[in-house]
Amino acid sequence: MPAIESPGGPIACGASSHNFKHNLETTVMTAKITNLREQFKTTTRQELTRVGLELFLQQGFATTTIDQIVEPLGISKRTFFRYFATKEDLVVEWQSEMTPAFVDELNNRPREETPFKAVSETLLSLASRINTNPELAFALMRLLKETPSLAGRDMERRMVWEQALTATLIEREGPKVMPRLKARITVGMAMTAWTAALDEWYLGGGKANLRPIMEKAFSLVTDQQ
Amino acid sequence: MPAIESPGGPIACGASSHNFKHNLETTVMTAKITNLREQFKTTTRQELTRVGLELFLQQGFATTTIDQIVEPLGISKRTFFRYFATKEDLVVEWQSEMTPAFVDELNNRPREETPFKAVSETLLSLASRINTNPELAFALMRLLKETPSLAGRDMERRMVWEQALTATLIEREGPKVMPRLKARITVGMAMTAWTAALDEWYLGGGKANLRPIMEKAFSLVTDQQ
DNA sequence: TGTCAATACGTCACTAAGTGACAAAATGTG
DNA sequence: CACATTTTGTCACTTAGTGACGTATTGACA
């Protein structure tokens, strides 16, 4: 069982910690009494994603109930749905949360890069994150592929990224050289290559190095006649 | 309220027909006793999609219950789920059902066309279908955009098309000139243009002519440096 | 036309996701 | 310590979706 990287950083995933209260108290101790309430909520959020992903990877998404996720943490079902609107959000929400990071990355790309190149490099920055923990990335991807409802949400996430990057690209290049349709297609093409590369990596069992596959995919886009 | 085109053909949508039995009997009369059972099922299917889409367009997807769809037809809720696995399938399933038509279209494209051109023309053939009833297409698209769960299923449908067309393209060109990654990207690029064009059309209120937008989108892909 | 197997349907009971309302507990502030 | 705010738990409820089982309808054949 690999470590699970939740939004707040990597968290050990082996020992199924029933010591929820203890974690909270140590957090309080170390955090010098700034915003205790937010601290609690952040921790709860992390614990929920940790336990949830553990169970999903172990026994599948559909067969895991909210009660099973909530029970070892001593949290009520109702509270779960105050943190996550749906069961699926537990898996995909952190992906949407990294949208601003992508936008920043694209904004900070050198001005002399072509639009497509800038977007490609932005997406490539995610590849290195995946390389940090390939086993987990592969397991998560299998979960997404095998669970229809999750696959759908994953596609939605892709659309969110596309829209954000499209808006950023228009801003960056100006609407004259880069009107909406053109921007959308530039981003879409880069995203297409990205997705295709990720699928290729997945079909190979997640063992290959992702970066060269991605670079190959991006070059296939630019070489198209 | 526009007419709704269900898989079996266009069906008038205005008069909310409570004459389910009558429809069935006339069907039997005209159909020369071939396969009565299948006839019944096909009609039931069409009636369910018709009433369902009517209600979804009138009062929204989430606020419409299965009971509301089933009640005017005198069908039980249980039977609904023997025809459609989920509520969402009522809206998107017919799209998946046209996958083989796309595959045929691509297979029958002239051999001298470039791969990208062949796929593009295949997708363009759908545009003319949308032009048949733009008001309905626009209404359905709004439904898809405004309902998260439907948007997700719609994306799934896109993936199904992409995979089918990718496999067909590999077959058509041979795996040597067209390996998997390359085929996937070629199809993905065409689909990207297609989606972008459809969005552009939607953002314009669905009033413009779809075809020129699509052709513009496809040319933007090929003109990419 | 009557009989019988296959298939489709309705009813009932059930699980689980998700929501609204309200009271209790914890926290932030003075 | 007292009070307003926020968070949580409990309870009741709606709705999607499923399994089991009995009944009705159809197809095939005598």
Short mmCIF file of C-alpha atoms (C1' of nucleotides) in Angstrom, two decimals:
data_model
loop_
_atom_site.label_atom_id
_atom_site.label_comp_id
_atom_site.label_asym_id
_atom_site.label_seq_id
_atom_site.Cartn_x
_atom_site.Cartn_y
_atom_site.Cartn_z
CA MET A 1 0.00 0.00 0.00
CA PRO A 2 1.62 3.24 -1.10
CA ALA A 3 1.51 6.51 0.77
CA ILE A 4 -1.40 8.75 -0.16
CA GLU A 5 -0.66 12.32 -1.04
CA SER A 6 -3.54 14.45 0.10
CA PRO A 7 -3.85 18.18 -0.57
CA GLY A 8 -1.96 19.16 2.52
CA GLY A 9 1.04 16.97 1.77
CA PRO A 10 2.02 13.29 1.90
CA ILE A 11 0.48 11.25 4.69
CA ALA A 12 1.52 7.78 5.75
CA CYS A 13 -1.19 5.38 4.73
CA GLY A 14 -0.28 2.03 6.25
CA ALA A 15 -1.34 2.31 9.88
CA SER A 16 -5.10 2.89 9.85
CA SER A 17 -4.99 5.49 12.60
CA HIS A 18 -7.95 5.43 14.96
CA ASN A 19 -6.20 8.13 16.95
CA PHE A 20 -8.13 11.01 15.43
CA LYS A 21 -8.37 13.02 18.64
CA HIS A 22 -4.65 12.69 19.27
CA ASN A 23 -3.77 13.99 15.82
CA LEU A 24 -5.94 16.99 16.37
CA GLU A 25 -4.39 17.85 19.72
CA THR A 26 -0.82 17.67 18.45
CA THR A 27 -1.85 19.87 15.57
CA VAL A 28 -3.15 22.40 18.03
CA MET A 29 0.06 22.26 20.06
CA THR A 30 2.33 22.90 17.11
CA ALA A 31 0.20 25.58 15.49
CA LYS A 32 0.53 28.29 18.14
CA ILE A 33 -3.19 28.99 18.46
CA THR A 34 -3.89 30.92 15.27
CA ASN A 35 -7.11 29.63 13.84
CA LEU A 36 -8.08 26.56 15.76
CA ARG A 37 -11.34 26.06 13.90
CA GLU A 38 -9.76 26.03 10.45
CA GLN A 39 -7.05 23.74 11.75
CA PHE A 40 -9.64 21.22 12.84
CA LYS A 41 -11.47 21.36 9.56
CA THR A 42 -8.32 20.94 7.50
CA THR A 43 -7.32 17.91 9.54
CA THR A 44 -10.77 16.37 9.30
CA ARG A 45 -10.69 16.88 5.55
CA GLN A 46 -7.34 15.18 5.24
CA GLU A 47 -8.37 12.28 7.44
CA LEU A 48 -11.54 11.75 5.42
CA THR A 49 -9.67 11.66 2.10
CA ARG A 50 -7.02 9.37 3.58
CA VAL A 51 -9.43 6.81 4.98
CA GLY A 52 -11.70 7.09 1.96
CA LEU A 53 -8.98 6.49 -0.60
CA GLU A 54 -7.62 3.64 1.48
CA LEU A 55 -10.98 1.91 1.44
CA PHE A 56 -11.68 2.69 -2.21
CA LEU A 57 -8.35 1.21 -3.27
CA GLN A 58 -8.87 -1.83 -1.05
CA GLN A 59 -12.47 -2.79 -1.77
CA GLY A 60 -13.59 -0.61 -4.65
CA PHE A 61 -15.53 2.61 -4.85
CA ALA A 62 -19.11 1.39 -5.20
CA THR A 63 -18.83 -1.20 -2.44
CA THR A 64 -17.52 1.32 0.07
CA THR A 65 -20.19 3.21 1.99
CA ILE A 66 -19.95 6.60 3.63
CA ASP A 67 -20.57 4.92 6.96
CA GLN A 68 -17.47 2.80 6.49
CA ILE A 69 -15.38 5.88 5.82
CA VAL A 70 -16.80 7.82 8.69
CA GLU A 71 -16.87 5.17 11.38
CA PRO A 72 -13.13 4.81 12.17
CA LEU A 73 -12.88 8.60 12.53
CA GLY A 74 -15.88 8.93 14.83
CA ILE A 75 -17.56 11.39 12.49
CA SER A 76 -21.20 11.41 11.53
CA LYS A 77 -22.41 10.77 8.00
CA ARG A 78 -24.04 14.18 7.96
CA THR A 79 -20.73 15.87 8.66
CA PHE A 80 -19.10 14.02 5.77
CA PHE A 81 -21.49 15.74 3.40
CA ARG A 82 -20.61 19.09 4.91
CA TYR A 83 -17.03 18.51 3.71
CA PHE A 84 -17.78 16.80 0.40
CA ALA A 85 -20.90 17.34 -1.65
CA THR A 86 -20.75 13.83 -3.10
CA LYS A 87 -18.89 10.61 -2.53
CA GLU A 88 -17.04 11.18 -5.79
CA ASP A 89 -15.71 14.55 -4.62
CA LEU A 90 -13.61 12.75 -2.05
CA VAL A 91 -11.53 11.38 -4.92
CA VAL A 92 -11.48 14.16 -7.49
CA GLU A 93 -11.84 17.41 -5.56
CA TRP A 94 -8.16 17.85 -4.86
CA GLN A 95 -7.54 17.78 -8.59
CA SER A 96 -9.81 20.76 -9.13
CA GLU A 97 -8.09 22.51 -6.27
CA MET A 98 -4.82 22.55 -8.16
CA THR A 99 -6.31 24.57 -11.00
CA PRO A 100 -4.88 27.89 -9.77
CA ALA A 101 -1.42 26.33 -9.69
CA PHE A 102 -1.75 25.55 -13.38
CA VAL A 103 -2.92 29.06 -14.12
CA ASP A 104 0.08 30.49 -12.28
CA GLU A 105 2.42 28.16 -14.12
CA LEU A 106 1.06 29.28 -17.48
CA ASN A 107 1.22 32.94 -16.53
CA ASN A 108 4.87 32.59 -15.55
CA ARG A 109 5.96 30.92 -18.78
CA PRO A 110 8.46 32.92 -20.90
CA ARG A 111 6.73 35.28 -23.29
CA GLU A 112 8.72 34.07 -26.29
CA GLU A 113 7.25 30.56 -26.12
CA THR A 114 4.53 29.76 -28.62
CA PRO A 115 1.06 29.37 -27.09
CA PHE A 116 1.05 25.63 -27.61
CA LYS A 117 4.52 25.26 -26.14
CA ALA A 118 3.59 27.29 -23.08
CA VAL A 119 0.50 25.19 -22.40
CA SER A 120 2.39 21.97 -23.01
CA GLU A 121 5.09 22.87 -20.54
CA THR A 122 2.45 23.82 -18.02
CA LEU A 123 0.88 20.41 -18.31
CA LEU A 124 4.27 18.73 -18.21
CA SER A 125 4.80 20.19 -14.77
CA LEU A 126 2.11 17.82 -13.56
CA ALA A 127 3.95 14.84 -14.95
CA SER A 128 6.75 15.36 -12.46
CA ARG A 129 4.21 15.27 -9.64
CA ILE A 130 3.00 11.92 -10.89
CA ASN A 131 6.58 10.68 -10.99
CA THR A 132 6.81 11.45 -7.27
CA ASN A 133 4.57 8.50 -6.48
CA PRO A 134 3.85 6.40 -9.57
CA GLU A 135 2.28 3.49 -7.69
CA LEU A 136 -0.33 5.71 -6.11
CA ALA A 137 -0.96 7.56 -9.34
CA PHE A 138 -1.49 4.26 -11.11
CA ALA A 139 -3.82 2.96 -8.42
CA LEU A 140 -5.85 6.14 -8.51
CA MET A 141 -6.03 6.01 -12.27
CA ARG A 142 -7.26 2.44 -12.16
CA LEU A 143 -9.90 3.55 -9.70
CA LEU A 144 -10.99 6.33 -12.06
CA LYS A 145 -11.08 4.01 -15.07
CA GLU A 146 -12.97 1.21 -13.35
CA THR A 147 -15.62 3.39 -11.76
CA PRO A 148 -17.94 5.00 -14.32
CA SER A 149 -19.15 7.76 -12.05
CA LEU A 150 -15.57 8.65 -11.18
CA ALA A 151 -14.52 8.59 -14.82
CA GLY A 152 -17.24 11.10 -15.52
CA ARG A 153 -16.12 13.38 -12.74
CA ASP A 154 -12.55 13.07 -13.95
CA MET A 155 -13.62 14.27 -17.37
CA GLU A 156 -15.41 17.19 -15.75
CA ARG A 157 -12.19 18.07 -14.01
CA ARG A 158 -10.46 18.04 -17.38
CA MET A 159 -13.02 20.53 -18.66
CA VAL A 160 -12.39 22.79 -15.67
CA TRP A 161 -8.68 22.79 -16.43
CA GLU A 162 -9.32 23.44 -20.09
CA GLN A 163 -11.55 26.39 -19.39
CA ALA A 164 -9.14 27.91 -16.88
CA LEU A 165 -6.15 27.51 -19.18
CA THR A 166 -8.12 28.85 -22.13
CA ALA A 167 -9.04 32.01 -20.24
CA THR A 168 -5.45 32.41 -19.11
CA LEU A 169 -4.11 31.93 -22.62
CA ILE A 170 -6.44 34.57 -24.04
CA GLU A 171 -5.28 36.96 -21.34
CA ARG A 172 -1.66 36.15 -22.02
CA GLU A 173 -1.73 36.55 -25.81
CA GLY A 174 -4.50 39.09 -26.12
CA PRO A 175 -7.85 38.37 -27.75
CA LYS A 176 -6.67 39.68 -31.11
CA VAL A 177 -3.96 37.14 -31.81
CA MET A 178 -5.79 34.52 -29.76
CA PRO A 179 -9.60 34.59 -30.08
CA ARG A 180 -11.73 32.26 -28.01
CA LEU A 181 -12.11 29.42 -30.48
CA LYS A 182 -8.42 29.36 -31.31
CA ALA A 183 -7.41 29.44 -27.66
CA ARG A 184 -9.82 26.66 -26.83
CA ILE A 185 -8.38 24.49 -29.57
CA THR A 186 -4.78 25.17 -28.63
CA VAL A 187 -5.47 24.19 -25.05
CA GLY A 188 -7.61 21.27 -26.13
CA MET A 189 -4.87 19.89 -28.33
CA ALA A 190 -2.32 20.05 -25.56
CA MET A 191 -4.79 18.42 -23.20
CA THR A 192 -5.50 15.73 -25.76
CA ALA A 193 -1.83 14.87 -25.99
CA TRP A 194 -1.59 14.91 -22.22
CA THR A 195 -4.51 12.55 -21.78
CA ALA A 196 -3.32 10.23 -24.55
CA ALA A 197 0.14 10.07 -23.01
CA LEU A 198 -1.29 9.30 -19.60
CA ASP A 199 -3.43 6.53 -21.07
CA GLU A 200 -0.42 5.11 -22.88
CA TRP A 201 1.51 5.15 -19.63
CA TYR A 202 -1.40 3.45 -17.87
CA LEU A 203 -1.73 0.75 -20.53
CA GLY A 204 1.96 -0.03 -19.99
CA GLY A 205 1.23 -0.77 -16.35
CA GLY A 206 2.50 2.55 -15.05
CA LYS A 207 6.08 1.31 -15.08
CA ALA A 208 7.54 3.47 -17.87
CA ASN A 209 8.84 6.98 -17.39
CA LEU A 210 5.95 9.29 -18.05
CA ARG A 211 7.88 12.32 -19.26
CA PRO A 212 9.25 10.96 -22.56
CA ILE A 213 5.82 9.60 -23.45
CA MET A 214 4.35 13.03 -22.93
CA GLU A 215 7.04 14.73 -24.98
CA LYS A 216 6.41 12.23 -27.76
CA ALA A 217 2.71 12.97 -27.58
CA PHE A 218 3.22 16.72 -27.77
CA SER A 219 5.53 16.34 -30.75
CA LEU A 220 2.91 14.19 -32.50
CA VAL A 221 0.53 17.11 -32.19
CA THR A 222 2.93 19.66 -33.66
CA ASP A 223 4.05 17.31 -36.44
CA GLN A 224 0.48 16.82 -37.63
CA GLN A 225 -0.01 18.01 -41.19
CA MET B 1 -41.52 22.91 -27.36
CA PRO B 2 -39.66 21.32 -30.26
CA ALA B 3 -40.11 17.77 -31.48
CA ILE B 4 -37.86 15.24 -29.81
CA GLU B 5 -35.86 12.95 -32.00
CA SER B 6 -35.50 9.63 -30.26
CA PRO B 7 -33.42 6.73 -31.63
CA GLY B 8 -36.31 5.36 -33.66
CA GLY B 9 -37.08 8.64 -35.40
CA PRO B 10 -38.75 11.98 -34.71
CA ILE B 11 -41.73 11.93 -32.38
CA ALA B 12 -44.16 14.76 -31.82
CA CYS B 13 -43.61 16.12 -28.38
CA GLY B 14 -46.36 18.63 -27.73
CA ALA B 15 -49.36 16.52 -26.82
CA SER B 16 -48.45 14.64 -23.66
CA SER B 17 -50.00 11.39 -24.84
CA HIS B 18 -51.56 9.26 -22.17
CA ASN B 19 -52.62 6.87 -24.90
CA PHE B 20 -49.84 4.41 -24.35
CA LYS B 21 -51.95 1.32 -24.88
CA HIS B 22 -53.37 2.73 -28.09
CA ASN B 23 -49.93 3.37 -29.53
CA LEU B 24 -48.94 -0.17 -28.78
CA GLU B 25 -51.99 -1.66 -30.45
CA THR B 26 -51.64 0.35 -33.65
CA THR B 27 -48.01 -0.67 -33.73
CA VAL B 28 -49.07 -4.28 -33.56
CA MET B 29 -51.61 -3.81 -36.32
CA THR B 30 -49.16 -2.24 -38.73
CA ALA B 31 -46.24 -4.52 -38.01
CA LYS B 32 -47.59 -7.77 -39.48
CA ILE B 33 -46.90 -9.91 -36.41
CA THR B 34 -43.16 -10.37 -36.61
CA ASN B 35 -41.71 -9.91 -33.17
CA LEU B 36 -44.41 -8.54 -30.95
CA ARG B 37 -42.32 -8.54 -27.81
CA GLU B 38 -39.51 -6.46 -29.30
CA GLN B 39 -42.08 -4.10 -30.76
CA PHE B 40 -43.51 -3.49 -27.32
CA LYS B 41 -40.12 -2.89 -25.79
CA THR B 42 -39.06 -0.48 -28.50
CA THR B 43 -42.23 1.54 -28.07
CA THR B 44 -41.89 1.60 -24.30
CA ARG B 45 -38.33 2.78 -24.66
CA GLN B 46 -39.32 5.60 -26.98
CA GLU B 47 -42.19 6.67 -24.76
CA LEU B 48 -39.93 6.75 -21.72
CA THR B 49 -37.33 8.91 -23.44
CA ARG B 50 -40.00 11.19 -24.84
CA VAL B 51 -41.74 11.82 -21.53
CA GLY B 52 -38.44 11.96 -19.67
CA LEU B 53 -36.88 14.56 -21.95
CA GLU B 54 -40.08 16.59 -21.91
CA LEU B 55 -40.02 16.76 -18.14
CA PHE B 56 -36.28 17.35 -17.91
CA LEU B 57 -36.51 20.27 -20.33
CA GLN B 58 -39.55 21.66 -18.53
CA GLN B 59 -38.54 21.42 -14.89
CA GLY B 60 -34.91 20.37 -14.84
CA PHE B 61 -33.15 17.06 -14.46
CA ALA B 62 -32.60 16.86 -10.72
CA THR B 63 -36.10 17.97 -9.80
CA THR B 64 -37.73 15.33 -12.00
CA THR B 65 -38.24 11.96 -10.32
CA ILE B 66 -38.53 8.57 -11.94
CA ASP B 67 -42.06 8.32 -10.60
CA GLN B 68 -43.03 11.44 -12.51
CA ILE B 69 -41.71 9.97 -15.74
CA VAL B 70 -43.32 6.62 -15.21
CA GLU B 71 -46.72 7.68 -13.94
CA PRO B 72 -48.31 9.05 -17.16
CA LEU B 73 -47.29 5.86 -18.98
CA GLY B 74 -48.67 3.51 -16.37
CA ILE B 75 -45.30 1.82 -15.95
CA SER B 76 -43.71 0.82 -12.67
CA LYS B 77 -40.50 2.36 -11.39
CA ARG B 78 -38.89 -1.06 -11.37
CA THR B 79 -39.53 -1.49 -15.07
CA PHE B 80 -37.91 1.86 -15.82
CA PHE B 81 -34.66 0.51 -14.44
CA ARG B 82 -34.98 -2.55 -16.64
CA TYR B 83 -34.79 -0.22 -19.64
CA PHE B 84 -32.27 2.30 -18.32
CA ALA B 85 -29.58 1.53 -15.80
CA THR B 86 -29.60 5.08 -14.47
CA LYS B 87 -31.66 8.21 -14.76
CA GLU B 88 -28.86 9.80 -16.77
CA ASP B 89 -28.94 7.03 -19.36
CA LEU B 90 -32.35 8.24 -20.44
CA VAL B 91 -30.65 11.35 -21.81
CA VAL B 92 -27.30 10.13 -23.08
CA GLU B 93 -27.77 6.49 -24.07
CA TRP B 94 -28.97 7.20 -27.59
CA GLN B 95 -25.72 9.05 -28.18
CA SER B 96 -23.69 5.96 -27.38
CA GLU B 97 -25.98 3.96 -29.63
CA MET B 98 -24.86 5.93 -32.65
CA THR B 99 -21.25 4.87 -32.18
CA PRO B 100 -21.44 2.11 -34.84
CA ALA B 101 -22.76 4.67 -37.32
CA PHE B 102 -19.62 6.72 -36.80
CA VAL B 103 -17.44 3.69 -37.22
CA ASP B 104 -19.16 2.85 -40.49
CA GLU B 105 -18.80 6.42 -41.69
CA LEU B 106 -15.08 6.38 -41.00
CA ASN B 107 -14.64 3.01 -42.67
CA ASN B 108 -16.37 4.24 -45.82
CA ARG B 109 -14.26 7.37 -46.17
CA PRO B 110 -12.11 7.54 -49.34
CA ARG B 111 -8.72 5.94 -48.83
CA GLU B 112 -6.83 8.92 -50.20
CA GLU B 113 -7.99 11.21 -47.39
CA THR B 114 -5.48 11.92 -44.66
CA PRO B 115 -6.31 10.32 -41.32
CA PHE B 116 -7.23 13.64 -39.75
CA LYS B 117 -9.39 14.62 -42.70
CA ALA B 118 -11.23 11.31 -42.63
CA VAL B 119 -12.00 11.62 -38.93
CA SER B 120 -13.00 15.26 -39.31
CA GLU B 121 -15.46 14.47 -42.08
CA THR B 122 -16.88 11.65 -40.00
CA LEU B 123 -17.56 14.03 -37.16
CA LEU B 124 -18.94 16.64 -39.54
CA SER B 125 -21.63 14.19 -40.55
CA LEU B 126 -23.07 14.66 -37.07
CA ALA B 127 -23.27 18.39 -37.54
CA SER B 128 -25.91 17.97 -40.24
CA ARG B 129 -27.99 15.92 -37.81
CA ILE B 130 -27.86 18.76 -35.34
CA ASN B 131 -28.91 21.18 -38.07
CA THR B 132 -32.06 19.07 -38.50
CA ASN B 133 -33.42 20.37 -35.22
CA PRO B 134 -31.24 23.12 -33.75
CA GLU B 135 -33.72 24.18 -31.05
CA LEU B 136 -33.84 20.69 -29.57
CA ALA B 137 -30.07 20.29 -29.87
CA PHE B 138 -29.59 23.57 -28.05
CA ALA B 139 -32.06 22.66 -25.33
CA LEU B 140 -30.40 19.29 -24.81
CA MET B 141 -27.00 20.92 -24.69
CA ARG B 142 -28.18 23.37 -22.07
CA LEU B 143 -29.49 20.43 -20.08
CA LEU B 144 -26.11 18.71 -20.33
CA LYS B 145 -24.21 21.84 -19.33
CA GLU B 146 -26.43 22.72 -16.39
CA THR B 147 -26.56 19.26 -14.88
CA PRO B 148 -23.18 18.13 -13.52
CA SER B 149 -24.00 14.44 -13.54
CA LEU B 150 -25.16 14.69 -17.14
CA ALA B 151 -22.08 16.66 -18.13
CA GLY B 152 -19.98 13.84 -16.74
CA ARG B 153 -21.91 11.21 -18.66
CA ASP B 154 -21.59 13.31 -21.79
CA MET B 155 -17.84 13.34 -21.39
CA GLU B 156 -17.89 9.59 -20.96
CA ARG B 157 -19.77 9.35 -24.22
CA ARG B 158 -17.05 11.41 -25.85
CA MET B 159 -14.46 8.93 -24.61
CA VAL B 160 -16.48 6.04 -26.04
CA TRP B 161 -16.52 7.73 -29.43
CA GLU B 162 -12.82 8.50 -29.22
CA GLN B 163 -11.94 4.92 -28.41
CA ALA B 164 -14.12 3.51 -31.16
CA LEU B 165 -12.77 5.90 -33.77
CA THR B 166 -9.22 5.28 -32.61
CA ALA B 167 -9.58 1.55 -33.05
CA THR B 168 -11.17 2.05 -36.47
CA LEU B 169 -8.43 4.42 -37.56
CA ILE B 170 -5.70 1.95 -36.59
CA GLU B 171 -7.50 -0.74 -38.57
CA ARG B 172 -7.89 1.58 -41.53
CA GLU B 173 -4.30 2.79 -41.73
CA GLY B 174 -2.54 -0.20 -40.31
CA PRO B 175 -0.65 -0.18 -37.00
CA LYS B 176 2.65 0.59 -38.72
CA VAL B 177 1.80 3.99 -40.14
CA MET B 178 -0.64 4.61 -37.32
CA PRO B 179 0.45 3.31 -33.91
CA ARG B 180 -1.88 3.58 -30.96
CA LEU B 181 -0.60 6.83 -29.47
CA LYS B 182 -0.62 8.58 -32.82
CA ALA B 183 -4.11 7.37 -33.67
CA ARG B 184 -5.40 8.45 -30.30
CA ILE B 185 -3.98 11.92 -30.77
CA THR B 186 -5.31 12.29 -34.30
CA VAL B 187 -8.80 11.36 -33.16
CA GLY B 188 -8.47 13.43 -30.02
CA MET B 189 -7.51 16.51 -32.00
CA ALA B 190 -10.48 16.17 -34.31
CA MET B 191 -12.74 15.65 -31.33
CA THR B 192 -11.24 18.67 -29.62
CA ALA B 193 -12.10 20.84 -32.62
CA TRP B 194 -15.56 19.32 -32.75
CA THR B 195 -16.23 20.03 -29.07
CA ALA B 196 -14.81 23.53 -29.28
CA ALA B 197 -16.96 24.31 -32.30
CA LEU B 198 -20.06 22.99 -30.57
CA ASP B 199 -19.31 25.11 -27.52
CA GLU B 200 -18.78 28.16 -29.70
CA TRP B 201 -22.11 27.48 -31.36
CA TYR B 202 -23.75 27.09 -27.97
CA LEU B 203 -22.24 30.31 -26.61
CA GLY B 204 -23.76 32.11 -29.61
CA GLY B 205 -27.20 30.93 -28.54
CA GLY B 206 -27.40 28.09 -31.06
CA LYS B 207 -28.54 30.48 -33.78
CA ALA B 208 -25.53 30.39 -36.09
CA ASN B 209 -24.93 27.76 -38.72
CA LEU B 210 -22.90 25.02 -37.09
CA ARG B 211 -21.07 23.75 -40.14
CA PRO B 212 -18.85 26.74 -40.93
CA ILE B 213 -17.87 26.98 -37.27
CA MET B 214 -16.79 23.36 -37.37
CA GLU B 215 -14.82 23.81 -40.57
CA LYS B 216 -13.11 26.81 -39.04
CA ALA B 217 -12.26 24.75 -35.98
CA PHE B 218 -10.82 21.90 -38.03
CA SER B 219 -8.71 24.31 -40.06
CA LEU B 220 -7.37 25.87 -36.85
CA VAL B 221 -6.10 22.43 -35.88
CA THR B 222 -4.30 21.81 -39.17
CA ASP B 223 -2.87 25.33 -39.29
CA GLN B 224 -1.25 24.92 -35.88
CA GLN B 225 2.52 25.29 -36.10
"C1'" DT C 1 -57.19 -23.79 -30.11
"C1'" DG C 2 -54.96 -25.31 -25.88
"C1'" DT C 3 -50.67 -26.19 -23.39
"C1'" DC C 4 -46.14 -25.00 -21.75
"C1'" DA C 5 -41.70 -22.63 -21.43
"C1'" DA C 6 -39.66 -18.15 -21.74
"C1'" DT C 7 -39.83 -13.56 -20.94
"C1'" DA C 8 -41.44 -9.22 -19.22
"C1'" DC C 9 -43.78 -6.79 -15.62
"C1'" DG C 10 -45.56 -5.33 -10.90
"C1'" DT C 11 -45.19 -5.42 -5.97
"C1'" DC C 12 -42.64 -5.41 -1.95
"C1'" DA C 13 -38.78 -4.78 0.82
"C1'" DC C 14 -34.39 -3.11 1.16
"C1'" DT C 15 -29.73 -0.41 0.82
"C1'" DA C 16 -27.39 3.80 0.36
"C1'" DA C 17 -26.68 8.69 -1.19
"C1'" DG C 18 -27.93 13.06 -0.05
"C1'" DT C 19 -30.79 16.94 2.39
"C1'" DG C 20 -33.43 19.85 5.76
"C1'" DA C 21 -34.35 21.04 10.51
"C1'" DC C 22 -33.13 21.59 15.01
"C1'" DA C 23 -30.69 21.01 19.19
"C1'" DA C 24 -26.17 20.41 21.46
"C1'" DA C 25 -21.28 21.21 21.66
"C1'" DA C 26 -17.18 23.65 20.66
"C1'" DT C 27 -14.85 27.92 19.51
"C1'" DG C 28 -13.93 32.95 19.06
"C1'" DT C 29 -14.48 37.41 21.31
"C1'" DG C 30 -15.30 40.68 24.77
"C1'" DC D 1 -17.13 34.39 32.70
"C1'" DA D 2 -20.82 35.44 29.33
"C1'" DC D 3 -22.43 35.71 24.62
"C1'" DA D 4 -22.50 35.28 19.55
"C1'" DT D 5 -20.85 32.28 15.91
"C1'" DT D 6 -19.73 28.13 13.91
"C1'" DT D 7 -19.59 23.29 13.76
"C1'" DT D 8 -21.45 18.95 14.73
"C1'" DG D 9 -24.76 15.05 15.79
"C1'" DT D 10 -29.31 13.23 15.60
"C1'" DC D 11 -33.46 12.41 13.41
"C1'" DA D 12 -36.52 12.11 9.76
"C1'" DC D 13 -37.06 12.19 5.05
"C1'" DT D 14 -36.66 11.80 -0.23
"C1'" DT D 15 -34.99 9.40 -4.07
"C1'" DA D 16 -32.01 6.35 -6.94
"C1'" DG D 17 -31.23 1.77 -7.60
"C1'" DT D 18 -31.41 -3.52 -6.57
"C1'" DG D 19 -32.93 -8.30 -5.32
"C1'" DA D 20 -36.58 -11.59 -4.80
"C1'" DC D 21 -40.71 -13.48 -6.07
"C1'" DG D 22 -45.22 -14.03 -7.94
"C1'" DT D 23 -48.08 -12.94 -11.92
"C1'" DA D 24 -49.22 -11.88 -16.63
"C1'" DT D 25 -48.08 -11.88 -21.34
"C1'" DT D 26 -46.03 -13.80 -25.45
"C1'" DG D 27 -43.95 -17.29 -28.59
"C1'" DA D 28 -43.80 -21.92 -30.19
"C1'" DC D 29 -45.70 -26.20 -30.91
"C1'" DA D 30 -49.01 -29.81 -30.88
#
